[in-house]
């Protein structure tokens, strides 16, 4: 987290005036620099009386008025600049229109306003036009244009372009040093020399910080380590330098060292958000949250994210309070402080963290607020859908403890004695139905709303491109939190190599997605879409999503396994049993590894800032197979259920016998035991069916031992079938 903003208004003292006008302009400028805005305005008013046609005088008056208001009339300044732009009949899209370099200050001020309104594309468009005319500009203004563009490129994850501009700034510094040397023998050389030295020393320190941020985004450890040393030499142990070094250690996985560096920063001495546009305390807590998120300490992570939110709200209250307890309007906030509010980035981080610790409803509340701002982020829509799925999938004792329990099979017992009846549990997948008159588009954590979220996510993804990608990312998009702020740690900061930047999918406040990450995300969305469609009873849609998932060029083994299961279940519901049996072939399963997922990042600091990595301590869900053998056994369980639908009970029994022999007794799901009961009842073995229910096992464990001379016949255990995803019908 370093300072990122440029100072807003730029003062342009026009040339081509008479001596009297030049003197008045010089006086107005000196008074402006001294902070005497009323006197400066009087000189500008007098100057305008002499030269009413020069719009630059009106521009300077607008800038002075803006500073006089404490930089709070941002909306008025933006409107004034737009009017002036139309007056000079110049469009930023028209390169030739910028031939008049004197108009450059008007456009620079427009870019500054766009920057503080977070309209980065518009600011970059203007900045790049100005950059084409860099040579005629004086050094100070050329430097300001370059720094603004560097900042914008880093905020939009274009580190290579930022590094190119920093190289240009290095050249400008050398030229400035040469000029500084030439004026030493001048009469006014002393003052000019001091001014040049101060300006270029400050620029040098800032350039090193920008380079560190660029190398962090590119994940170039060696270059970043070298620049970190330069930052520490020029800026010392200041808060920005320590935050950058902490970010660097965080991305290297040295989490304890990253925490130590953060704690050593003296954030109390850092200027407030009104001067810098940054709330350092907010960044501090957010970065701690990101680091603990990466360490797998999710409860600590959510604690720190909540602290960051509280600090952010406190800062915003200070900025919006006029001292009399009355909240000011938006225009009452100083422009330089507009970027200080990181509420939505922090809500994104909180939502991802809450999703990891098993609180999907709370996560949904955070993410549904964040999506109002970051509605073009497909990964955020996927996270919202995951919240809905986790809220509605329900939980069982078997899922929570990992053991098949009688409660998961027996729903209730009715009657006593001879009339005692056992009521078995119904199908496990149940859809929570909300009020029928309520629209599915209303943002509640329902499966209907999950379907809308997933549809949005798919529509936001780019169309399929030629599969010529070189990288091999087998994980789906991972949850993450993080921030795009300058000094924050972007957990998802993804590298941008060469022309690959043009193919990135920007997903603020996360890091942009590379081509292969987009394809991984597509697979994840298709898998969730198939699951949700099944839950809603939309079997044709579920089949369509599952088949699309299986057609993806680089679908991971885990999602391929789920794709076959979902396709089979949809086909069974559509009475296409033969097609379903093909999907349930155990040979279709060759890999079920999930792997560590890396993907998002949040704005105010790290995970987003930047990066969010799925914690290494996160365990695979208990309902998911831990190995290829377990997955194949589950396919066989489902295959046995499918054969039952065609009354092929012998084939079903063989499938279940084979599956049961592949698993430990405790790994057999309750649905498999229910299927075993069903088969025994079909064979008329009521007593054995009751034994299976009572023992909660496919194979009776109490096998009697028989001595050699015993006349009793040995009891042979009978293996019975079961199913992972229950697809039987009553």
XYZ file of C-alpha atoms in Angstrom:
730
model
C 0.000 0.000 0.000
C 1.657 3.125 -1.156
C 0.336 6.525 -1.935
C -1.265 6.392 -5.337
C -3.089 9.565 -6.129
C -1.935 12.602 -7.997
C -2.761 16.109 -6.848
C -5.873 17.296 -8.549
C -5.987 20.768 -10.053
C -3.167 21.886 -12.268
C -2.596 25.600 -12.756
C -1.903 26.844 -16.248
C -0.520 30.364 -16.639
C -1.024 31.215 -20.252
C 1.624 32.548 -22.600
C 1.125 35.098 -25.356
C -0.031 37.870 -22.979
C 0.971 41.492 -22.626
C 3.425 42.416 -19.898
C 0.576 43.652 -17.704
C -1.410 40.457 -18.166
C 1.659 38.299 -17.531
C 2.335 40.130 -14.275
C -1.255 39.694 -13.140
C -1.130 36.003 -14.017
C 2.124 35.559 -12.110
C 0.668 37.278 -9.047
C -2.444 35.116 -9.196
C -0.290 31.978 -9.348
C 1.880 33.034 -6.394
C -1.193 33.757 -4.289
C -2.684 30.389 -5.271
C 0.470 28.550 -4.230
C 0.455 30.470 -0.937
C -3.138 29.349 -0.294
C -4.609 32.860 -0.577
C -7.432 31.830 -2.850
C -9.632 34.943 -2.509
C -6.797 37.268 -3.545
C -5.875 34.925 -6.385
C -9.461 34.993 -7.641
C -9.485 38.795 -7.648
C -6.421 38.882 -9.876
C -7.962 36.275 -12.184
C -11.219 38.260 -12.393
C -9.270 41.358 -13.386
C -7.295 39.337 -15.900
C -10.480 37.964 -17.418
C -11.814 41.492 -17.911
C -8.795 42.225 -20.071
C -8.957 38.960 -22.000
C -12.457 37.515 -22.069
C -11.777 35.109 -24.928
C -9.115 33.033 -23.174
C -10.773 29.955 -21.666
C -7.581 29.171 -19.736
C -8.333 32.008 -17.330
C -11.726 30.428 -16.633
C -9.960 27.092 -16.136
C -7.651 28.619 -13.534
C -10.612 30.239 -11.805
C -12.348 26.842 -11.626
C -9.249 25.280 -10.101
C -8.871 28.057 -7.527
C -12.577 27.854 -6.626
C -12.160 24.104 -6.191
C -9.247 24.504 -3.783
C -11.053 27.308 -1.988
C -13.895 24.883 -1.200
C -11.422 22.435 0.321
C -11.584 20.241 -2.816
C -15.182 19.325 -1.986
C -16.977 20.642 -5.096
C -15.796 17.791 -7.297
C -19.056 17.519 -9.215
C -18.990 21.208 -10.122
C -15.375 20.985 -11.265
C -16.143 17.970 -13.448
C -19.053 19.789 -15.086
C -16.973 22.926 -15.667
C -14.222 20.914 -17.339
C -16.745 19.239 -19.629
C -18.127 22.617 -20.694
C -14.634 23.940 -21.412
C -13.813 20.871 -23.422
C -16.795 21.512 -25.675
C -15.732 25.148 -26.002
C -12.339 24.288 -27.433
C -14.011 21.826 -29.834
C -11.500 19.127 -29.071
C -12.158 15.463 -28.460
C -9.679 13.165 -26.762
C -10.477 10.575 -29.425
C -9.091 12.978 -32.023
C -5.314 12.824 -31.710
C -4.833 15.814 -33.973
C -6.959 17.843 -31.608
C -4.170 17.757 -29.042
C -1.717 19.535 -31.310
C -2.279 22.594 -29.198
C -0.199 21.560 -26.206
C -1.626 24.440 -24.216
C -4.921 22.515 -24.000
C -3.154 19.648 -22.269
C -3.829 20.968 -18.760
C -7.566 20.884 -19.403
C -7.360 17.217 -20.344
C -5.004 16.367 -17.516
C -7.438 17.825 -15.001
C -10.230 15.806 -16.586
C -8.144 12.639 -16.232
C -7.519 13.447 -12.556
C -11.242 13.802 -11.898
C -11.979 10.515 -13.694
C -9.257 8.867 -11.637
C -10.794 9.885 -8.325
C -14.229 8.811 -9.502
C -12.718 5.362 -10.239
C -13.438 5.795 -13.935
C -10.101 4.300 -14.863
C -10.795 3.541 -18.534
C -11.701 7.151 -19.284
C -8.672 8.404 -17.355
C -6.341 6.052 -19.223
C -7.774 7.124 -22.576
C -6.998 10.772 -21.832
C -3.618 10.012 -20.261
C -2.429 7.994 -23.259
C -3.345 10.853 -25.620
C -1.365 13.264 -23.465
C 1.572 10.858 -23.393
C 1.898 11.117 -27.184
C 2.788 14.820 -26.737
C 5.131 14.376 -23.808
C 8.220 16.047 -25.296
C 6.899 19.642 -25.464
C 5.772 19.499 -21.829
C 7.934 20.917 -19.085
C 9.581 18.270 -16.891
C 7.266 18.659 -13.919
C 4.096 18.282 -15.991
C 5.505 15.412 -18.066
C 6.402 13.655 -14.828
C 2.883 14.175 -13.463
C 1.312 12.685 -16.631
C 3.577 9.640 -16.433
C 2.925 9.046 -12.733
C -0.813 9.271 -13.306
C -0.640 6.704 -16.094
C 1.587 4.397 -14.021
C -0.944 4.505 -11.214
C -3.797 3.765 -13.585
C -1.975 0.874 -15.228
C -1.293 -0.713 -11.845
C -4.897 -0.272 -10.731
C -6.028 -2.045 -13.893
C -3.350 -4.775 -13.620
C -1.176 -3.768 -16.561
C 2.262 -3.938 -14.892
C 4.247 -4.226 -18.123
C 2.915 -0.907 -19.387
C 3.611 0.623 -15.982
C 7.246 -0.537 -16.082
C 7.660 0.938 -19.567
C 6.480 4.322 -18.313
C 8.746 4.085 -15.290
C 11.663 3.640 -17.685
C 10.550 6.859 -19.419
C 10.442 8.582 -16.041
C 14.022 7.459 -15.405
C 15.066 9.253 -18.591
C 13.175 12.363 -17.540
C 15.009 12.282 -14.233
C 18.367 12.134 -16.010
C 17.396 15.059 -18.245
C 16.255 17.003 -15.202
C 19.542 16.329 -13.431
C 21.443 17.643 -16.454
C 19.367 20.831 -16.458
C 19.952 21.137 -12.764
C 23.683 20.984 -13.373
C 23.506 23.670 -16.092
C 21.740 26.235 -13.917
C 24.303 26.026 -11.129
C 26.273 28.980 -12.539
C 23.114 31.028 -13.129
C 22.116 33.915 -10.924
C 18.937 32.137 -9.895
C 20.665 28.778 -10.006
C 20.503 28.150 -6.252
C 16.738 28.188 -6.001
C 16.223 26.232 -9.198
C 18.755 23.652 -8.139
C 17.041 23.100 -4.806
C 13.665 22.821 -6.515
C 14.944 20.302 -9.070
C 16.711 18.227 -6.428
C 13.670 17.988 -4.186
C 11.388 17.103 -7.097
C 13.577 14.350 -8.517
C 14.469 12.836 -5.143
C 10.776 12.500 -4.368
C 10.165 11.062 -7.839
C 12.973 8.547 -7.410
C 11.517 7.187 -4.177
C 8.045 6.969 -5.696
C 9.363 5.171 -8.787
C 10.943 2.424 -6.689
C 7.632 1.878 -4.891
C 5.755 1.686 -8.181
C 8.267 -0.840 -9.518
C 7.739 -3.050 -6.483
C 3.990 -2.980 -7.039
C 4.451 -3.856 -10.720
C 6.807 -6.760 -9.983
C 4.423 -8.057 -7.298
C 1.620 -8.153 -9.850
C 3.920 -9.981 -12.250
C 5.125 -12.271 -9.429
C 8.720 -11.555 -10.387
C 10.421 -12.370 -7.084
C 14.025 -11.591 -8.009
C 13.315 -8.188 -9.509
C 10.922 -7.387 -6.686
C 13.493 -8.287 -4.038
C 16.024 -5.977 -5.678
C 13.583 -3.073 -5.803
C 12.476 -3.668 -2.211
C 16.034 -2.877 -1.119
C 15.926 0.385 -3.085
C 12.609 1.282 -1.474
C 13.991 0.687 2.008
C 17.059 2.797 1.170
C 15.074 5.749 -0.173
C 11.930 5.661 1.996
C 13.296 3.993 5.129
C 10.928 2.217 7.498
C 7.923 4.264 6.450
C 4.463 2.706 6.407
C 4.314 2.442 2.577
C 7.706 0.723 2.329
C 6.955 -1.744 5.147
C 3.547 -2.519 3.683
C 5.144 -3.269 0.321
C 7.765 -5.495 1.900
C 5.046 -7.297 3.858
C 3.118 -7.801 0.624
C 6.216 -9.289 -0.972
C 6.760 -11.736 1.902
C 3.067 -12.636 1.862
C 3.234 -13.646 -1.803
C 6.337 -15.736 -1.067
C 4.447 -17.617 1.643
C 6.411 -16.132 4.556
C 3.263 -15.286 6.487
C 4.803 -14.837 9.927
C 7.379 -12.432 8.551
C 4.640 -10.551 6.690
C 2.700 -10.131 9.953
C 5.859 -8.996 11.753
C 6.554 -6.335 9.119
C 2.990 -5.042 9.292
C 3.138 -4.808 13.065
C 6.414 -2.887 12.884
C 4.950 -0.136 10.693
C 4.116 3.070 12.503
C 0.741 3.757 10.938
C -0.025 6.452 13.521
C 2.474 8.801 11.834
C 0.977 8.347 8.377
C -1.123 11.321 7.168
C -4.866 10.828 7.207
C -7.117 9.997 4.248
C -7.900 13.660 3.561
C -4.258 14.265 2.597
C -3.345 10.929 1.023
C -6.677 9.448 -0.029
C -5.824 6.269 1.895
C -6.967 4.857 5.208
C -3.822 3.098 6.379
C -5.462 1.590 9.456
C -8.084 -0.014 7.256
C -5.371 -1.455 5.000
C -3.468 -2.726 8.029
C -6.389 -4.787 9.356
C -7.347 -5.970 5.895
C -3.854 -7.206 5.136
C -3.737 -9.061 8.440
C -7.028 -10.688 7.478
C -5.653 -11.732 4.093
C -2.516 -13.215 5.636
C -4.483 -15.248 8.180
C -6.845 -16.335 5.425
C -3.893 -17.741 3.492
C -2.653 -19.465 6.671
C -5.998 -21.246 7.014
C -6.876 -19.369 10.211
C -10.279 -18.334 8.973
C -11.819 -17.241 12.261
C -8.915 -14.869 12.871
C -9.209 -13.741 9.279
C -12.861 -12.733 9.646
C -12.007 -10.957 12.909
C -9.450 -8.762 11.149
C -11.719 -8.114 8.156
C -14.447 -6.909 10.519
C -11.909 -4.610 12.197
C -11.022 -3.231 8.761
C -14.703 -2.631 8.004
C -15.162 -0.794 11.302
C -12.124 1.368 10.601
C -13.383 2.097 7.095
C -16.833 3.095 8.348
C -15.256 5.312 11.004
C -13.111 7.063 8.380
C -16.095 7.595 6.092
C -18.098 9.029 8.984
C -15.304 11.514 9.666
C -15.116 12.546 6.026
C -18.867 12.965 5.729
C -19.429 14.830 8.992
C -19.313 18.582 8.920
C -18.546 18.774 12.623
C -22.147 19.380 13.629
C -23.270 15.785 13.363
C -25.027 16.426 10.061
C -24.035 14.124 7.220
C -22.790 15.999 4.190
C -23.705 15.237 0.628
C -21.369 13.294 -1.625
C -19.976 16.509 -3.052
C -18.950 17.561 0.449
C -16.172 14.984 0.574
C -12.714 16.178 -0.542
C -11.876 14.699 -3.926
C -8.595 13.221 -2.759
C -10.529 11.233 -0.134
C -13.035 9.702 -2.548
C -10.795 6.667 -3.016
C -10.446 6.102 0.724
C -13.745 4.204 0.998
C -12.989 0.496 0.582
C -16.286 -0.804 1.950
C -17.247 -2.977 -0.998
C -13.809 -4.521 -1.378
C -13.813 -5.348 2.327
C -17.310 -6.828 2.093
C -16.004 -9.018 -0.711
C -13.178 -10.227 1.532
C -15.571 -10.843 4.420
C -17.944 -12.790 2.191
C -15.239 -15.082 0.865
C -13.916 -15.672 4.372
C -17.380 -16.438 5.786
C -17.979 -18.890 2.963
C -14.819 -20.727 3.972
C -15.822 -21.068 7.609
C -19.230 -22.509 6.802
C -21.469 -19.453 7.259
C -23.033 -19.171 3.795
C -25.974 -16.965 4.819
C -23.691 -14.343 6.361
C -21.397 -14.611 3.326
C -24.396 -14.093 1.049
C -25.316 -10.858 2.827
C -21.795 -9.498 2.317
C -21.427 -10.581 -1.307
C -24.883 -9.429 -2.392
C -23.888 -5.931 -1.322
C -20.512 -6.148 -3.069
C -22.074 -7.349 -6.329
C -23.988 -4.069 -6.631
C -20.645 -2.430 -7.410
C -18.706 -5.313 -8.977
C -21.528 -6.693 -11.084
C -19.221 -7.511 -14.013
C -17.163 -10.020 -12.004
C -18.226 -13.557 -13.041
C -16.349 -15.106 -10.139
C -18.348 -13.046 -7.662
C -21.602 -14.335 -9.170
C -20.272 -17.871 -8.763
C -19.505 -17.194 -5.098
C -23.066 -15.954 -4.585
C -24.410 -19.144 -6.148
C -22.152 -21.203 -3.864
C -23.630 -19.391 -0.866
C -27.133 -20.333 -2.035
C -26.128 -23.956 -2.613
C -24.440 -24.264 0.775
C -27.487 -22.730 2.481
C -29.964 -25.094 0.822
C -28.080 -28.364 0.630
C -28.856 -29.044 4.295
C -26.685 -30.985 6.675
C -26.928 -34.342 8.283
C -25.240 -35.945 11.208
C -23.522 -38.230 8.781
C -22.075 -35.231 6.937
C -21.000 -33.457 10.081
C -19.285 -36.422 11.732
C -18.250 -38.400 8.704
C -19.818 -41.683 9.865
C -22.867 -43.491 8.510
C -25.437 -43.209 11.267
C -28.774 -44.854 11.770
C -30.369 -41.417 11.920
C -29.389 -40.919 8.287
C -31.380 -44.032 7.297
C -34.269 -44.298 9.751
C -36.599 -41.325 9.722
C -38.918 -42.540 12.497
C -40.385 -45.602 14.229
C -44.151 -46.045 14.454
C -46.063 -48.432 16.714
C -44.902 -51.051 19.204
C -44.397 -54.766 19.410
C -45.697 -56.766 16.479
C -47.055 -53.606 14.867
C -43.779 -51.724 15.111
C -42.906 -50.090 11.786
C -39.696 -48.423 10.605
C -40.039 -45.389 8.341
C -36.953 -44.947 6.156
C -35.584 -41.589 5.087
C -36.660 -40.200 1.734
C -34.418 -38.901 -1.035
C -31.635 -36.755 0.383
C -31.690 -33.921 -2.171
C -34.422 -31.500 -1.200
C -35.052 -28.049 -2.578
C -35.994 -25.290 -0.184
C -39.113 -23.702 -1.660
C -39.797 -20.056 -1.003
C -43.182 -18.386 -1.204
C -44.737 -19.140 -4.567
C -45.665 -15.536 -5.237
C -42.085 -14.342 -4.765
C -39.944 -13.630 -7.809
C -36.793 -15.712 -8.190
C -34.909 -12.505 -9.012
C -35.312 -11.228 -5.453
C -31.862 -11.589 -3.833
C -32.427 -14.303 -1.246
C -30.265 -17.380 -0.724
C -32.512 -19.703 -2.727
C -31.670 -22.206 -5.431
C -33.778 -20.160 -7.861
C -31.569 -17.131 -7.241
C -28.478 -19.354 -7.538
C -29.598 -20.269 -11.065
C -29.802 -16.569 -11.963
C -26.339 -15.908 -10.492
C -24.820 -18.759 -12.487
C -26.505 -17.554 -15.668
C -24.999 -14.110 -15.117
C -21.572 -15.644 -14.504
C -21.709 -17.609 -17.766
C -22.842 -14.584 -19.761
C -19.932 -12.520 -18.412
C -17.338 -15.026 -19.599
C -15.799 -14.458 -23.038
C -16.615 -16.810 -25.879
C -14.501 -19.899 -26.378
C -11.195 -19.265 -28.116
C -8.812 -21.590 -29.882
C -7.336 -23.943 -27.347
C -3.718 -23.003 -27.819
C -3.010 -22.100 -24.240
C 0.216 -23.262 -22.753
C -0.503 -23.149 -19.073
C -2.125 -25.939 -17.157
C -4.244 -24.811 -14.239
C -6.344 -27.677 -13.041
C -8.186 -25.915 -10.282
C -11.471 -24.136 -10.453
C -11.584 -20.518 -9.588
C -10.886 -20.169 -5.941
C -12.394 -17.995 -3.375
C -10.502 -15.067 -2.397
C -10.574 -11.791 -0.945
C -8.234 -9.018 -1.590
C -7.840 -5.549 -2.651
C -6.655 -3.499 -5.538
C -5.222 -0.804 -3.488
C -1.683 0.183 -4.015
C -0.044 -1.173 -0.985
C -2.279 -4.062 -0.377
C -1.475 -7.628 -0.882
C -3.163 -9.084 -3.872
C -3.624 -12.693 -3.266
C -4.810 -13.250 -6.740
C -2.536 -10.912 -8.446
C -1.991 -12.789 -11.654
C 0.993 -12.376 -13.860
C 0.640 -10.493 -17.082
C 3.082 -11.564 -19.738
C 3.619 -9.733 -22.979
C 0.581 -9.500 -25.195
C -1.309 -11.859 -22.917
C -2.579 -8.771 -21.093
C -4.977 -8.173 -23.976
C -6.606 -11.538 -23.277
C -7.161 -10.990 -19.577
C -10.653 -10.947 -18.165
C -10.849 -8.131 -15.644
C -12.826 -9.103 -12.567
C -12.565 -6.277 -10.053
C -11.961 -6.235 -7.196
C -10.137 -9.520 -7.871
C -7.062 -9.874 -9.990
C -7.780 -10.343 -13.692
C -8.152 -13.878 -15.012
C -5.797 -15.363 -17.537
C -7.076 -17.498 -20.392
C -6.705 -20.835 -18.621
C -8.200 -19.439 -15.425
C -11.239 -18.332 -17.424
C -11.655 -21.876 -18.736
C -11.326 -23.300 -15.213
C -13.937 -20.829 -14.030
C -16.237 -21.850 -16.868
C -15.998 -25.490 -15.769
C -16.815 -24.571 -12.168
C -19.853 -22.541 -13.227
C -21.143 -25.333 -15.476
C -20.796 -27.884 -12.671
C -22.708 -25.666 -10.235
C -25.323 -24.924 -12.891
C -25.971 -28.630 -13.442
C -26.318 -29.221 -9.698
C -28.720 -26.306 -9.228
C -30.832 -27.330 -12.226
C -31.170 -30.841 -10.775
C -32.260 -29.390 -7.447
C -34.901 -27.314 -9.225
C -36.099 -30.247 -11.313
C -34.932 -28.722 -14.617
C -33.529 -31.984 -15.925
C -33.039 -30.940 -19.549
C -31.119 -27.852 -18.482
C -29.074 -29.921 -16.028
C -28.215 -32.412 -18.771
C -27.213 -29.591 -21.098
C -24.864 -28.073 -18.516
C -23.360 -31.453 -17.593
C -22.680 -32.328 -21.231
C -21.103 -28.930 -21.866
C -18.912 -29.490 -18.816
C -17.732 -32.867 -20.127
C -16.968 -31.298 -23.521
C -14.540 -28.745 -22.077
C -10.990 -29.250 -23.309
C -9.269 -29.021 -19.938
C -11.892 -30.017 -17.397
C -10.324 -31.220 -14.147
C -10.768 -34.802 -12.971
C -12.941 -33.785 -10.039
C -15.389 -31.839 -12.199
C -15.419 -34.555 -14.842
C -16.511 -37.033 -12.157
C -19.317 -34.720 -11.075
C -20.297 -34.098 -14.686
C -20.901 -37.815 -15.270
C -22.929 -38.107 -12.057
C -25.082 -35.077 -12.846
C -25.638 -36.167 -16.445
C -26.658 -39.658 -15.286
C -29.122 -38.312 -12.737
C -30.698 -35.987 -15.315
C -30.975 -38.830 -17.834
C -32.628 -41.100 -15.264
C -35.200 -38.412 -14.529
C -35.813 -38.197 -18.284
C -36.332 -42.008 -18.446
C -33.201 -42.487 -20.566
C -31.757 -45.309 -18.483
C -29.408 -46.744 -21.130
C -27.699 -43.398 -21.643
C -27.383 -42.948 -17.885
C -25.681 -46.347 -17.527
C -22.990 -45.216 -19.983
C -22.183 -42.218 -17.784
C -22.016 -44.406 -14.670
C -19.270 -46.628 -16.046
C -16.536 -46.711 -13.320
C -13.877 -46.505 -16.030
C -14.959 -42.904 -16.640
C -13.252 -41.967 -13.360
C -9.488 -41.535 -13.583
C -8.853 -38.563 -11.295
C -10.803 -36.850 -8.514
C -8.194 -34.533 -7.067
C -9.433 -31.074 -6.152
C -6.117 -29.306 -5.583
C -5.430 -25.874 -4.138
C -7.333 -23.109 -5.843
C -5.965 -19.659 -6.425
C -7.983 -16.813 -7.700
C -9.464 -13.756 -6.216
C -8.378 -10.742 -4.536
C -9.939 -7.866 -2.815
C -9.306 -4.220 -2.895
C -8.182 -2.660 0.236
C -5.246 -4.730 0.773
C -4.271 -8.175 0.014
C -6.304 -11.119 -1.015
C -7.842 -8.784 -3.162
C -5.221 -6.574 -2.848
C -3.970 -9.009 -3.283
C -4.571 -12.293 -3.491
C -6.659 -14.981 -2.207
C -5.555 -18.473 -1.979
C -7.646 -21.332 -0.795
C -6.249 -22.334 2.518
C -4.054 -25.384 2.597
C -5.799 -26.445 5.763
C -9.188 -26.669 4.064
C -10.462 -30.230 4.032
C -12.294 -31.968 1.245
C -16.042 -32.152 1.936
C -16.893 -35.461 3.591
C -19.491 -36.283 0.949
C -16.835 -36.110 -1.755
C -14.695 -39.189 -2.546
C -11.150 -39.002 -1.289
C -9.660 -41.277 -3.934
C -10.295 -42.749 -7.371
C -11.271 -46.039 -5.689
C -13.917 -44.307 -3.586
C -15.231 -42.445 -6.628
C -15.510 -45.651 -8.649
C -17.318 -47.306 -5.771
C -19.820 -44.445 -5.751
C -20.319 -44.828 -9.475
C -21.066 -48.505 -8.877
C -23.541 -47.655 -6.124
C -25.370 -45.367 -8.540
C -25.123 -47.936 -11.301
C -26.772 -50.466 -8.993
C -29.600 -48.019 -8.322
C -30.022 -47.513 -12.058
C -30.266 -51.251 -12.703
C -32.978 -51.439 -10.073
C -35.058 -49.030 -12.142
C -35.019 -51.643 -14.910
C -35.700 -54.465 -12.418
C -32.270 -55.980 -13.172
C -31.684 -56.896 -9.546
C -28.916 -59.414 -10.182
C -26.824 -56.784 -11.954
C -27.593 -54.328 -9.184
C -26.457 -56.834 -6.549
C -23.178 -57.432 -8.388
C -22.514 -53.684 -8.590
C -23.100 -53.294 -4.882
C -20.979 -56.279 -3.973
C -18.132 -54.921 -6.035
C -18.507 -51.402 -4.612
C -18.754 -52.586 -1.002
C -15.551 -54.606 -1.407
C -13.721 -51.434 -2.482
C -14.592 -49.361 0.590
C -14.109 -49.420 4.301
C -17.346 -50.117 6.180
C -17.418 -46.574 7.604
C -17.085 -45.048 4.134
C -20.278 -46.593 2.786
C -22.928 -43.856 2.435
C -26.418 -44.251 3.954
C -27.974 -44.262 0.478
C -26.031 -47.410 -0.305
C -27.430 -49.121 2.785
C -30.950 -48.072 1.787
C -30.431 -49.619 -1.622
C -29.255 -52.829 0.042
C -32.465 -52.886 2.073
C -34.468 -52.336 -1.105
C -32.840 -55.295 -2.866
C -33.364 -57.639 0.062
C -37.007 -56.650 0.244
C -37.313 -57.362 -3.469
C -35.908 -60.838 -2.807
C -38.310 -61.334 0.082
C -35.526 -61.326 2.713
C -37.375 -59.159 5.219
C -35.385 -60.451 8.172
C -32.052 -59.651 6.496
C -33.321 -56.208 5.477
C -34.122 -55.493 9.133
C -30.678 -56.692 10.157
C -29.073 -54.282 7.692
C -31.097 -51.408 9.118
C -30.333 -52.311 12.728
C -26.629 -52.814 12.139
C -26.413 -49.905 9.684
C -24.097 -52.035 7.548
C -24.243 -53.818 4.262
C -22.334 -56.748 5.734
C -23.327 -58.123 9.167
C -20.351 -57.786 11.506
C -21.426 -60.297 14.122
C -20.329 -63.423 12.305
C -20.459 -66.392 14.634
C -17.308 -68.394 15.041
C -17.863 -72.140 14.662
C -15.622 -74.778 16.200
C -14.438 -77.614 13.930
C -16.809 -80.101 15.524
C -19.759 -77.739 15.634
C -22.876 -78.882 13.896
C -23.980 -75.368 13.164
C -23.567 -74.145 9.657
C -21.392 -71.048 9.269
C -23.174 -67.793 8.642
C -22.047 -66.343 5.319
C -22.154 -62.545 5.100
C -24.148 -61.239 2.184
C -22.946 -58.094 0.429
C -25.695 -55.683 -0.427
C -25.899 -52.680 -2.732
C -26.157 -48.986 -2.093
C -25.992 -45.651 -3.918
C -24.096 -42.405 -3.406
C -26.585 -40.171 -5.150
C -29.945 -41.773 -4.543
C -31.760 -42.039 -7.836
C -34.394 -44.609 -6.949
C -38.024 -43.749 -7.400
C -40.983 -44.827 -5.297
